[in-house]
XYZ file of C-alpha atoms in Angstrom:
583
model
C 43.459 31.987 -38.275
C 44.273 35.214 -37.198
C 42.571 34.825 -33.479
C 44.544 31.812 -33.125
C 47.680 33.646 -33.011
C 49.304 36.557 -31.359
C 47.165 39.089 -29.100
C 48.825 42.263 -30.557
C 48.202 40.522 -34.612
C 44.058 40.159 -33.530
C 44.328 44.019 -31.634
C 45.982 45.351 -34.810
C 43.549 43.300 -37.160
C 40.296 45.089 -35.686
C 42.032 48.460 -35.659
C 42.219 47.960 -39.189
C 38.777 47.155 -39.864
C 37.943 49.952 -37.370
C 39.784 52.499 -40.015
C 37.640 51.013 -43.284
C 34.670 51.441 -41.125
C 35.576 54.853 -40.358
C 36.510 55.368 -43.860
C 32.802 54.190 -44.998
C 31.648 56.692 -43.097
C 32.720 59.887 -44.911
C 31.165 60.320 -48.067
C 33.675 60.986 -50.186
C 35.176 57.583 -49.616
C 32.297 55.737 -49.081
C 31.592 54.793 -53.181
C 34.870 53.767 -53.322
C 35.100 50.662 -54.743
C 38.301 50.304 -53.176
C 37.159 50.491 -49.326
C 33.819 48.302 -50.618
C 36.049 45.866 -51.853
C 38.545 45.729 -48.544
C 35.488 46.011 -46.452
C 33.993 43.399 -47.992
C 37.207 41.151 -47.552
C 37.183 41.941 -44.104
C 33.863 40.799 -43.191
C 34.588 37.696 -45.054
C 37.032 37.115 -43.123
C 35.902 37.729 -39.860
C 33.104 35.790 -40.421
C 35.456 32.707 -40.617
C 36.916 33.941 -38.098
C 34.139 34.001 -35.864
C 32.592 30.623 -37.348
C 36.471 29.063 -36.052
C 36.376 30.760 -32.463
C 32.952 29.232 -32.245
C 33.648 25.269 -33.432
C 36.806 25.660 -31.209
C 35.451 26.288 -28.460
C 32.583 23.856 -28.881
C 32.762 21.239 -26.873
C 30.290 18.132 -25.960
C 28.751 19.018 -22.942
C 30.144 17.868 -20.010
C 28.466 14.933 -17.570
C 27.905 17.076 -14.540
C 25.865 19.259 -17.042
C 23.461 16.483 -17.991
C 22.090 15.970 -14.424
C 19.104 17.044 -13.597
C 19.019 19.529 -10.866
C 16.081 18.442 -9.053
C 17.484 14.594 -8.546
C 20.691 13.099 -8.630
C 20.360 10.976 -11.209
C 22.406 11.423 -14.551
C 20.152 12.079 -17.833
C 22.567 10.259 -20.478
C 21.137 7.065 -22.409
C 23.183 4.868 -20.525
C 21.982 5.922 -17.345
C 18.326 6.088 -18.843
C 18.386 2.585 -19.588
C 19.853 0.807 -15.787
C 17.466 3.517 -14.357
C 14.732 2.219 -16.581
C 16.008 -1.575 -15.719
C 15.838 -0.981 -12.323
C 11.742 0.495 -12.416
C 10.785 -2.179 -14.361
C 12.234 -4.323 -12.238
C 10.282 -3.007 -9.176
C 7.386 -2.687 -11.222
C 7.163 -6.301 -12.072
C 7.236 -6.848 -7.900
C 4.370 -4.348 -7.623
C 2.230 -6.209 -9.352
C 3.973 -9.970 -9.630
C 0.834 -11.373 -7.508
C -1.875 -9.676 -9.958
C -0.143 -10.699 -13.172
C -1.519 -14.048 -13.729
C -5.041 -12.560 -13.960
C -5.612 -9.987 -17.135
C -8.748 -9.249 -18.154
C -9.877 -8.734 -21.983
C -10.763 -5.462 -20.545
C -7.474 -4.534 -20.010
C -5.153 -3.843 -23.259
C -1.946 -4.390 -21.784
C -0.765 -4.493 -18.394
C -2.284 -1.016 -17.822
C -1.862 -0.501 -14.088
C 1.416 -1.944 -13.678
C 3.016 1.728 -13.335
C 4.856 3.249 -10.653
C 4.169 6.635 -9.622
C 6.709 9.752 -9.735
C 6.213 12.891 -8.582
C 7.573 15.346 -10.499
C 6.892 18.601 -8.376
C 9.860 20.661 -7.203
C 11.495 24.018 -6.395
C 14.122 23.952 -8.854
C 15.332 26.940 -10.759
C 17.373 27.703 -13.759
C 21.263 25.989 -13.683
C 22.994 28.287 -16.373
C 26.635 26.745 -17.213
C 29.038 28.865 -19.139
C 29.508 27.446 -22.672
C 32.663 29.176 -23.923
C 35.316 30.713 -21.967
C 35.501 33.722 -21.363
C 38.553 35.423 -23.426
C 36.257 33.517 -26.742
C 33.110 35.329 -25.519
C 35.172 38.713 -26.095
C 36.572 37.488 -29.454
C 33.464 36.992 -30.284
C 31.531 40.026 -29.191
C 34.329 41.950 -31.054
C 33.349 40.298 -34.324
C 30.183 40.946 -33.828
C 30.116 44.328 -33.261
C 32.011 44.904 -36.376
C 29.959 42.617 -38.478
C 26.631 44.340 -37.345
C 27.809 47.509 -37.765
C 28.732 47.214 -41.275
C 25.597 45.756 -42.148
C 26.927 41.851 -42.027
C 23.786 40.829 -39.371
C 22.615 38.428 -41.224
C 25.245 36.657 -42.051
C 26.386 36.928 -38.164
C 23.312 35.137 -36.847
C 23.339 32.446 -39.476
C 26.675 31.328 -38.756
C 26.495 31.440 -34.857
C 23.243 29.641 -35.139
C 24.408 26.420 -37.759
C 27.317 25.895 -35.168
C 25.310 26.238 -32.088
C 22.604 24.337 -32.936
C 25.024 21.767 -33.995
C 26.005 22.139 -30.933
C 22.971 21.617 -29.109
C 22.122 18.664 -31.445
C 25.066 16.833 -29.946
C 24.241 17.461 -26.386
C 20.268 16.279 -27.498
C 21.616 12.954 -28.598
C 24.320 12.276 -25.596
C 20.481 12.949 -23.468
C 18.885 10.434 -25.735
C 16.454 12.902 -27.781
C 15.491 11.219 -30.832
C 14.550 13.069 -33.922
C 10.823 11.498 -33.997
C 7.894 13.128 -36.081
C 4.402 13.289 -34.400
C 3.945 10.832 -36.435
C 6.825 8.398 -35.589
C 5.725 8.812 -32.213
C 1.920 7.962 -32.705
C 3.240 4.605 -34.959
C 5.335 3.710 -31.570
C 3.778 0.449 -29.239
C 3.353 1.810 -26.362
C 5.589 -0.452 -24.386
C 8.292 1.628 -26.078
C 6.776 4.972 -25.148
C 6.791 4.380 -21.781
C 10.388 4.456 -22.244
C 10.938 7.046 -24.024
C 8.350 9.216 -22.051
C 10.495 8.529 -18.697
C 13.856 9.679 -20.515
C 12.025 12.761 -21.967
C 10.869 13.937 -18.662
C 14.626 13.981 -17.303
C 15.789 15.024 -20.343
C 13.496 17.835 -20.652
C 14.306 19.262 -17.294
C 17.660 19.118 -18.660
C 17.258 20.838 -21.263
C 14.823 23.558 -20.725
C 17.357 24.366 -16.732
C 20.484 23.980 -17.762
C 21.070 23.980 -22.498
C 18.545 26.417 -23.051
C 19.054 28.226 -20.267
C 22.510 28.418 -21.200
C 22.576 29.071 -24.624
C 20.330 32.075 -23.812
C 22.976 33.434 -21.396
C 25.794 33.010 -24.212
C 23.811 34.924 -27.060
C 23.265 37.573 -24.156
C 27.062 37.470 -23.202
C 28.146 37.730 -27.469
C 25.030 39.832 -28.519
C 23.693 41.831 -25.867
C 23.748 45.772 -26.448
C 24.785 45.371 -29.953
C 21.629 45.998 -31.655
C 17.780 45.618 -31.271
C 17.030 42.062 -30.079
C 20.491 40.811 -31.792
C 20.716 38.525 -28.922
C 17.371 37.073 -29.093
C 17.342 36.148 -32.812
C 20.534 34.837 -32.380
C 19.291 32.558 -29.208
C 16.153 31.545 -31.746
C 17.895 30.728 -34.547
C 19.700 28.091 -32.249
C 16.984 26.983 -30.010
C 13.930 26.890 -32.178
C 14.057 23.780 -33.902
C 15.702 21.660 -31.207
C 12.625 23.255 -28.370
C 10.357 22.051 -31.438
C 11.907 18.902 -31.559
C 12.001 18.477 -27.930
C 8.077 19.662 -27.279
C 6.476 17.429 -30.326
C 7.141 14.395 -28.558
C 4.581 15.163 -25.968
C 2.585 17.197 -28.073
C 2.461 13.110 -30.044
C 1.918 11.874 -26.760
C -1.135 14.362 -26.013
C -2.792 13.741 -29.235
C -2.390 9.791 -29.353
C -5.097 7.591 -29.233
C -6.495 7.150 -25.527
C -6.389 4.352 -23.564
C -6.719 3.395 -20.032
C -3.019 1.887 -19.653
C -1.870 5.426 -20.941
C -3.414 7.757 -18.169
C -0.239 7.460 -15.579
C 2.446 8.398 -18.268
C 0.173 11.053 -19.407
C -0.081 12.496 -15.881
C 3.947 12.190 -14.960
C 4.170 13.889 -18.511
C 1.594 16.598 -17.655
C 3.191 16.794 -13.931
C 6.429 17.496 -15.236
C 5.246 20.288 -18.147
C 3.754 22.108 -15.452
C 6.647 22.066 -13.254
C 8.670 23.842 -16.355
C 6.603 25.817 -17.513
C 7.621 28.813 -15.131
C 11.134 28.123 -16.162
C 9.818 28.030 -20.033
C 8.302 31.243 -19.503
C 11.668 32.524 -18.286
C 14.052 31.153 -20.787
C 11.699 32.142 -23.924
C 10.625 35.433 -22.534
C 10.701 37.005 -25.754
C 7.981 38.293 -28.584
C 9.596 36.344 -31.085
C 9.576 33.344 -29.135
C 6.315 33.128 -27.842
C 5.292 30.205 -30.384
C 7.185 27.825 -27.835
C 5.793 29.810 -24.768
C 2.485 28.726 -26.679
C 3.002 25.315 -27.564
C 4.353 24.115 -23.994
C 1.019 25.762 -22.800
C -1.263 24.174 -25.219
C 0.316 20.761 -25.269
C -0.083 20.993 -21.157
C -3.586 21.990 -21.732
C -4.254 18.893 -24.262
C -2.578 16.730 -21.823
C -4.845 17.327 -18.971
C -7.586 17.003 -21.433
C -6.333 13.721 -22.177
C -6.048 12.494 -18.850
C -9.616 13.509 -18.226
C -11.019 11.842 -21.310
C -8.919 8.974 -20.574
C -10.441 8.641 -16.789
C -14.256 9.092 -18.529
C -13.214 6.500 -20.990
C -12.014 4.313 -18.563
C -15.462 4.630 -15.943
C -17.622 3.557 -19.439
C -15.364 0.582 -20.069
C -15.687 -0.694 -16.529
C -19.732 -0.252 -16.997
C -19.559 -2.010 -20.302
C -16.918 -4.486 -19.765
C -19.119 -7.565 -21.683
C -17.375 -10.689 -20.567
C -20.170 -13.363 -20.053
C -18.419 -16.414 -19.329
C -18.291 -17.301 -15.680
C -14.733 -17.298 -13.573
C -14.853 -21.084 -12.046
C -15.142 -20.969 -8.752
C -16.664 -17.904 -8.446
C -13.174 -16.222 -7.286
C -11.858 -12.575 -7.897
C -13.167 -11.526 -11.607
C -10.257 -10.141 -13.561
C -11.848 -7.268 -14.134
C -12.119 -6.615 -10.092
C -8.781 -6.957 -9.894
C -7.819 -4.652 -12.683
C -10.093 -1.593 -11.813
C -8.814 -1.796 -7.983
C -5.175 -1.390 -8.957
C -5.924 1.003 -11.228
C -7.777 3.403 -8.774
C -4.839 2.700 -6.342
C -2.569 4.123 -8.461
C -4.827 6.784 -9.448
C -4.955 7.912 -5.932
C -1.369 8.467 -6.040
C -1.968 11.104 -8.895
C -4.468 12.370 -6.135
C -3.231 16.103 -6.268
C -2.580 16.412 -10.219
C -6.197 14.848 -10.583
C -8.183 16.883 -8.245
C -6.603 19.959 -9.951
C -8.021 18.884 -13.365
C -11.014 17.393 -12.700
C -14.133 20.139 -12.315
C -17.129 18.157 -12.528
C -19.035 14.907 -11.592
C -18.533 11.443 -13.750
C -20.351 12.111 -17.096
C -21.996 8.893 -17.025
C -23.281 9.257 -13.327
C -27.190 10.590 -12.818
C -29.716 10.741 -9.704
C -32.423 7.781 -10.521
C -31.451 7.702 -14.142
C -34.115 4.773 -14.415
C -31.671 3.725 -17.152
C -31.272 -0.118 -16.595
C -28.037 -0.030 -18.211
C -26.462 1.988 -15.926
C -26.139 1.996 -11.913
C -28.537 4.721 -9.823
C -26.233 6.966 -7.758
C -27.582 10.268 -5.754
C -24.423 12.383 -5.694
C -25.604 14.271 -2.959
C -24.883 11.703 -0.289
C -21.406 12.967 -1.381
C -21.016 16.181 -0.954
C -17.888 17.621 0.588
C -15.585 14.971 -0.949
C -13.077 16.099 -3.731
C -14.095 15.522 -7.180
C -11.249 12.731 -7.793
C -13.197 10.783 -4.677
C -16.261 11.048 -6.219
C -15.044 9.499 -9.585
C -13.157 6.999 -7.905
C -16.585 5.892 -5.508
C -18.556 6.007 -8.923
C -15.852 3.543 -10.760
C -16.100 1.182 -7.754
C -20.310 1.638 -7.956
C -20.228 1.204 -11.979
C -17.586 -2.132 -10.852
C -20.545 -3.652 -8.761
C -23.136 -3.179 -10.845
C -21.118 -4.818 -14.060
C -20.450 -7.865 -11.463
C -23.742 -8.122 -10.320
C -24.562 -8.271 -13.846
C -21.760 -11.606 -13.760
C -22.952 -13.341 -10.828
C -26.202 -13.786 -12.780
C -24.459 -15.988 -15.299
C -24.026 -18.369 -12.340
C -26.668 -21.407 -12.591
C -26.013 -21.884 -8.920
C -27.621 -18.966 -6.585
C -25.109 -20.042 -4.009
C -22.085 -19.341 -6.276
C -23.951 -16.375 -7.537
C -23.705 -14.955 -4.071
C -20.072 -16.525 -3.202
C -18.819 -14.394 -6.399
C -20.301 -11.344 -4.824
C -18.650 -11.959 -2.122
C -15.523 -12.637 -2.629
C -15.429 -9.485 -5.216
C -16.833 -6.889 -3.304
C -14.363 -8.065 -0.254
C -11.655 -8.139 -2.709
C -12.677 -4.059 -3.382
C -12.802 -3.587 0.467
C -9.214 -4.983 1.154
C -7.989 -2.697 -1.562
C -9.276 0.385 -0.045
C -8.157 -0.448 3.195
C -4.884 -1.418 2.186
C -4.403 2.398 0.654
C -4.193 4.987 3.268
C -5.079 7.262 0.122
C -7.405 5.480 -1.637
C -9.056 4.802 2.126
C -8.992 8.507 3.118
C -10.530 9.382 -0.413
C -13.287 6.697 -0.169
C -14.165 7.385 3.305
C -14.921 5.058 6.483
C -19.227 5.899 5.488
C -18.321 4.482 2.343
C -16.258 1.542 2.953
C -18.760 0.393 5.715
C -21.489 0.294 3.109
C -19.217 -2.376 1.088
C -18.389 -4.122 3.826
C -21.816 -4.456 4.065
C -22.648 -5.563 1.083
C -19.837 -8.287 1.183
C -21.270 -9.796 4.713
C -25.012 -9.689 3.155
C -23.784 -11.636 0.186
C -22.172 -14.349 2.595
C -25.218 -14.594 4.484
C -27.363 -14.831 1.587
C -24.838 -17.572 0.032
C -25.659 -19.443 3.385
C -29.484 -19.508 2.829
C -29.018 -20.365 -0.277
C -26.709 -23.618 0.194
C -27.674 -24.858 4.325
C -31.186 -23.995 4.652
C -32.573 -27.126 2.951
C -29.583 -28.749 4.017
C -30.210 -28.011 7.483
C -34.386 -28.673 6.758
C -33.575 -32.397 6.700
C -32.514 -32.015 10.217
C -36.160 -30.460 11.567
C -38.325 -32.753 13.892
C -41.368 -32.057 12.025
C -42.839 -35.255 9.973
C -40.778 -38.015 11.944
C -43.354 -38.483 14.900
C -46.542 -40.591 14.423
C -49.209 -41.405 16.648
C -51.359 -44.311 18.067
C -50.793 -48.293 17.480
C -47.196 -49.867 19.081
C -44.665 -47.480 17.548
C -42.918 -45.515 19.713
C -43.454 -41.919 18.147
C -41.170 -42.231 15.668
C -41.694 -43.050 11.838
C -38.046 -44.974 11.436
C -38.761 -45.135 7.845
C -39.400 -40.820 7.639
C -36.440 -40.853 9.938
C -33.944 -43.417 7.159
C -35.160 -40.914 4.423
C -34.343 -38.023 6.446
C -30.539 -39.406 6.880
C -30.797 -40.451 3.540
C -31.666 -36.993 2.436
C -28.952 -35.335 4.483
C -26.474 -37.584 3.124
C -26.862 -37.140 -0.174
C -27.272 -33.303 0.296
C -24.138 -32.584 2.225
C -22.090 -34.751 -0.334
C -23.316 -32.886 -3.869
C -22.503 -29.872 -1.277
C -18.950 -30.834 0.054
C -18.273 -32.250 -3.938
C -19.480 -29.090 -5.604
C -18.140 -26.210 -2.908
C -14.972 -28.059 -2.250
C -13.609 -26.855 -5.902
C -15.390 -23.363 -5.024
C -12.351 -20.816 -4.308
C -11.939 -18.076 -1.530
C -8.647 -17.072 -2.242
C -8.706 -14.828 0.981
C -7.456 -17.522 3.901
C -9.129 -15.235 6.799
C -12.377 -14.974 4.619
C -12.540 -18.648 3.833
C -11.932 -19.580 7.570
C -14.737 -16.833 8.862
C -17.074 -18.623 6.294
C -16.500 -22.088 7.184
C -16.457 -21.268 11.010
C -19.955 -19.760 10.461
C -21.277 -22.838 8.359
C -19.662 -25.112 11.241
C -21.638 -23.172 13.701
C -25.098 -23.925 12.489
C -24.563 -26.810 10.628
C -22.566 -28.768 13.319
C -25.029 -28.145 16.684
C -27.975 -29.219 14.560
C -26.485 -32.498 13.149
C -25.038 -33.333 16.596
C -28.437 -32.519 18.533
C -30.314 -34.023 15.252
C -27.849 -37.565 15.668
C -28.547 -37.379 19.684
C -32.132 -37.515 19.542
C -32.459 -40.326 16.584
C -29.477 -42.296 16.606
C -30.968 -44.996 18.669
C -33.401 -45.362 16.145
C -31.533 -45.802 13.740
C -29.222 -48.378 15.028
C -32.007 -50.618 16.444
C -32.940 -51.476 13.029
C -30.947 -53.244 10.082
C -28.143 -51.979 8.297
C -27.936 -48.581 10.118
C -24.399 -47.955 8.377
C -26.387 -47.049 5.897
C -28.674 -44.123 6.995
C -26.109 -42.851 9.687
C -22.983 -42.561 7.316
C -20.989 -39.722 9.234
C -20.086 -39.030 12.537
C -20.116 -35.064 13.839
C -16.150 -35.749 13.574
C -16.158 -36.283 10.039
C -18.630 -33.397 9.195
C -16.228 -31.226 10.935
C -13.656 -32.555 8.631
C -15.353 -32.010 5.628
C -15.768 -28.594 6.269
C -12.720 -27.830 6.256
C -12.339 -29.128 2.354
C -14.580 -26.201 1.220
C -13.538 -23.177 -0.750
C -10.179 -24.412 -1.475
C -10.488 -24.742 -5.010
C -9.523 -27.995 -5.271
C -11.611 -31.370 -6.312
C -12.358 -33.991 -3.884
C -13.505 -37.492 -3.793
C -17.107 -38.731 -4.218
C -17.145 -39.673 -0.851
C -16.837 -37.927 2.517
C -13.029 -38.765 4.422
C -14.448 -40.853 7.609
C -12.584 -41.196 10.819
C -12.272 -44.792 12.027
C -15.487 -45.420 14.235
């Protein structure tokens, strides 16, 4: 090849096709078939030429390229997959002490996903492609072609080695050549993936190939005709961009699902964080399609996440499990919904941006038994994302309240409440976001409402416990007895006994799973249950033990209530009879 030799053979070469050019341009010489013919040999062979300079100087791009300028970390497959081994990783800590629980609600483990933030201050990285003393070959040819009316054939060969080009640097970032459709056919364990690489990757290659490949058509083509430069960067660019933008535009337009909405938003984040710089690098009429598409696909992704979030508030509402949890511990559901909205509140800024308006399925006194009563006013001033996320934990409640009623027992009715709702208010305090979101007003009101459902649980199991223990109905009057009825007062025992076993049998397999709850609840049973057996015991014993077989009616000493107190909520079985210390 000529331009691989000697700089005086290439300087004499183009004066050469400088003189048939000249010659073409008198008309006397101009039909001659001649100076068509040598012209027409020349171009031909500048073209290879120019095709040769090109795949010479076309080199895989080099590793410092592939790193993405807002982070450190490299954007190759390799690195893609320990970077993805090491979130998963971290995920499965996030969320080891939830996983045992799923709920049919849930269609995967939806909420198990770690939060990026993919806002940043980054600009264009342009890298020089081809040296220099090649970028002046090149424009030379150029010219020459274009002049002589050889454009076409110009762009098509400096776009089929280009985008070869850029193909090669797409597969060392690990773009796959995936249809909308391949993607939608996808499970969406392997999405995830693939979504994470194609955020880095995208950076990548919007900053720093794009970007770059724009600067080399400007460097060849600029100046040598109308727009030269552009077409040129098009006819390189277009399909890869295409390429690169229908895997989210897939991702956009895929079936929605609750366990999708975080992806969808680190996707959408990261769109909108290039878009300014997609505005920049395809600044052109002629590429406004991808301008357009990036826009739109950013658009449908927001739409998406808000469908997904409206979606996900009518599947909490309608979540139809019947069957009861034993024990009446922490639903699956509860737990589900409350590490979702914690990790929605990390999306806090993103989501407040694209949500406008209140929760669809929200109304003032709907009267609609179905569905939970909620006056929106009480919340005025709070950002729209807090006022979805107080409706999901409302439409929560009223689902479980729905539960508890599947209970036979009242008591564990009201011991599920409790332990639910508490379950909610541990989450919110255990988020500073999700807490400043909810608000202290807020949170007091479930607090609340978990307290009132322990109290009622309490009526419900010791007040007829606790009746057997009333004076009224042992006393008699008149004859020899001395005031009181020791048969009414046997019963009585007898009644208490049998009471506080089926109690200490049945609760004892009843589950708090909070320790500090469960010890609160048992303190306050001990405090009302332990005076009035003790007083109840002092007043009657005598009685009791003046008459036959008193072993019998006074089984327990305050001691061993104390004890058996202690066996409640724990979740595990116990023996028909009550642990006794030696008397």
């Amino acid at each position: 090849m000529i331009f691989d030799g000697d700089r005086q053979e290439v300087d004499r070469y183009l004066q050469a096709v400088d003189e048939i050019q000249r010659s073409m341009s008198s008309a006397s010489i101009s039909d001659d078939p001649k100076v068509n013919c040598a012209l027409q040999i020349a171009m031909a062979r500048l073209e290879d030429e120019f095709r040769n300079i090109l795949i010479s100087h076309t080199n895989p791009i080099e590793a410092d390229s592939l790193i993405d300028p807002t982070s450190l970390h490299f954007t190759t497959p390799e690195d893609e997959e320990d970077h993805d081994q090491q979130q998963q990783q971290q995920q499965q800590q996030d969320t080891a002490a939830d996983s045992s629980s799923s709920s049919s609600f849930s269609s995967g483990d939806g909420a198990s996903s770690v939060n990026s933030s993919y806002r940043s201050t980054s600009s264009i990285r342009e890298i020089d492609l081809i040296p220099s003393e090649a970028v002046y070959d090149l424009r030379s040819i150029a010219e020459r072609m274009i002049s002589s009316g050889y454009l076409r054939e110009c762009i098509q060969v400096y776009g089929s080695v280009r985008k070869s080009a850029v193909d090669a640097s797409f597969r060392r970032l690990g773009i796959e050549k995936l249809s909308i459709g391949d993607v939608q056919r996808l499970e969406w364990e392997q999405l995830e993936a693939k979504i994470r690489r194609w955020i880095r990757a995208a950076k990548v290659c919007v900053r720093t190939l794009f970007a770059s490949e724009k600067k080399l058509c400007e460097q060849i083509f600029d100046g040598v005709g109308t727009a030269i430069d552009d077409a040129c960067f098009m006819e390189t660019v277009k399909g890869p961009a295409i390429q690169l933008f229908n895997f989210a535009e897939a991702i956009s337009i895929s079936r929605r699902s609750p366990e999708k909405l975080f992806k969808i938003l680190d996707l959408h984040d990261a769109l909108m964080d290039l878009i300014p710089d997609i505005d920049v690098v395809f600044d052109s009429k002629s590429s406004e399609s991808i301008r357009i598409q990036a826009a739109e696909i950013l658009s449908r992704l927001a739409e998406a996440a808000r469908g997904i979030l409206s979606e996900f508030e009518n599947a909490v509402l309608r979540e139809p499990s019947k069957v009861p949890v034993p024990g009446g511990t922490i639903h699956p559901l509860t737990r589900y919904v409350m590490n979702y909205i914690s990790l929605i509140s990390d999306y806090k800024q993103t989501l407040n941006e694209l949500i406008v308006s209140k929760p669809s399925t929200g109304s003032r006194y709907s009267g609609d038994p179905s569905t939970p009563d909620m006056d929106f006013t009480e919340l005025e001033g709070k950002t729209p994302l807090a006022i979805h996320l107080i409706w999901i934990i409302v439409i929560l409640q009223f689902n479980l309240d729905g539960k508890s009623k599947h209970y036979k027992d009242a008591s564990l009715s009201h011991l599920f409440i409790m332990n639910n709702v508490h379950y909610i208010v541990q989450k919110v305090r255990g988020s500073p976001e999700l807490r400043q979101m909810i608000g202290d007003e807020y949170l007091k009101r479930l607090t609340g409402k978990f307290r009132q459902a322990a109290t009622s649980y309490q009526r419900a199991t010791w007040v007829r416990v606790l009746y057997c223990l009333r004076d009224e109905g042992l006393h008699v009057s008149g004859g020899f007895s001395s005031g009181v009825s020791r048969s009414a007062l046997r019963e009585r025992f007898k009644s208490f006994n049998a009471m506080f076993e089926e109690v200490h049998r049945t609760q004892a397999v009843w589950l708090i799973p909070d320790s500090q709850l469960r010890e609160e609840l048992r303190i306050s049973i001990s405090e009302k249950l332990i005076p009035a057996y003790r007083s109840f015991l002092g007043r009657f014993r005598s009685h009791i033990e003046s008459g036959r077989h008193p072993e019998n009616y006074i089984k327990y000493s305050v001691e061993d209530l104390e004890d058996a107190v202690l066996d409640f909520f724990e979740g595990t079985p116990v023996s028909q009879h009550l642990r006794r210390r030696s008397q």
